[in-house]
Amino acid sequence: MRAEDIIIKPILTEKGYDGIASKKYTFKVAKGANKTEIKIAVEQLFGVDVESVNTSNVRGKLKRMGRNEGLTSSYKKAVVQLTKDSKPIEYFNSLS
């Protein structure tokens, strides 16, 4: 897989914004990607040094519209911690 296929999009939530100050960034990633592949992809795409990667599988939530019900899609989430010496990711700096 290419780095562009592994990192799908950033996850921008209140908890995610709190982590930006301590160089923790949250991404939606490909379901088949492991921690090593995610680390290499972030380093290639953003030119930073990654210290650790924590992943979790997020289940889809049950949503209803009247009598009809269904599930939102499930996905894999990765929280990436950069090293202290690394520069921050510029995309997230413009948001905070």
PDB file of C-alpha atoms in Angstrom, residues 7-8 10 12-13 21-22 28 31 39-40 45 50 57 68 75 87 95:
ATOM      1  CA  ILE A   7      -3.893   7.661   5.838  1.00  0.00           C
ATOM      2  CA  ILE A   8      -7.492   8.389   4.805  1.00  0.00           C
ATOM      3  CA  PRO A  10      -7.654  13.468   9.947  1.00  0.00           C
ATOM      4  CA  LEU A  12     -11.073  16.592  14.064  1.00  0.00           C
ATOM      5  CA  THR A  13     -12.825  16.358  17.444  1.00  0.00           C
ATOM      6  CA  ALA A  21      -0.501  20.912  21.906  1.00  0.00           C
ATOM      7  CA  SER A  22       1.304  17.733  23.010  1.00  0.00           C
ATOM      8  CA  LYS A  28      -8.736   7.631  10.106  1.00  0.00           C
ATOM      9  CA  LYS A  31      -8.518  -1.174   8.151  1.00  0.00           C
ATOM     10  CA  LYS A  39       4.191   5.195  11.244  1.00  0.00           C
ATOM     11  CA  ILE A  40       6.026   5.050   7.905  1.00  0.00           C
ATOM     12  CA  LEU A  45       3.492  12.351   4.031  1.00  0.00           C
ATOM     13  CA  VAL A  50       6.873   9.492  14.934  1.00  0.00           C
ATOM     14  CA  ASN A  57     -11.194  -0.273  15.636  1.00  0.00           C
ATOM     15  CA  ASN A  68     -35.738   2.303   9.287  1.00  0.00           C
ATOM     16  CA  TYR A  75     -13.318   2.302  10.629  1.00  0.00           C
ATOM     17  CA  LYS A  87       8.305  19.703  13.960  1.00  0.00           C
ATOM     18  CA  LEU A  95      -6.812  24.796  12.746  1.00  0.00           C
TER      19      LEU A  95
END
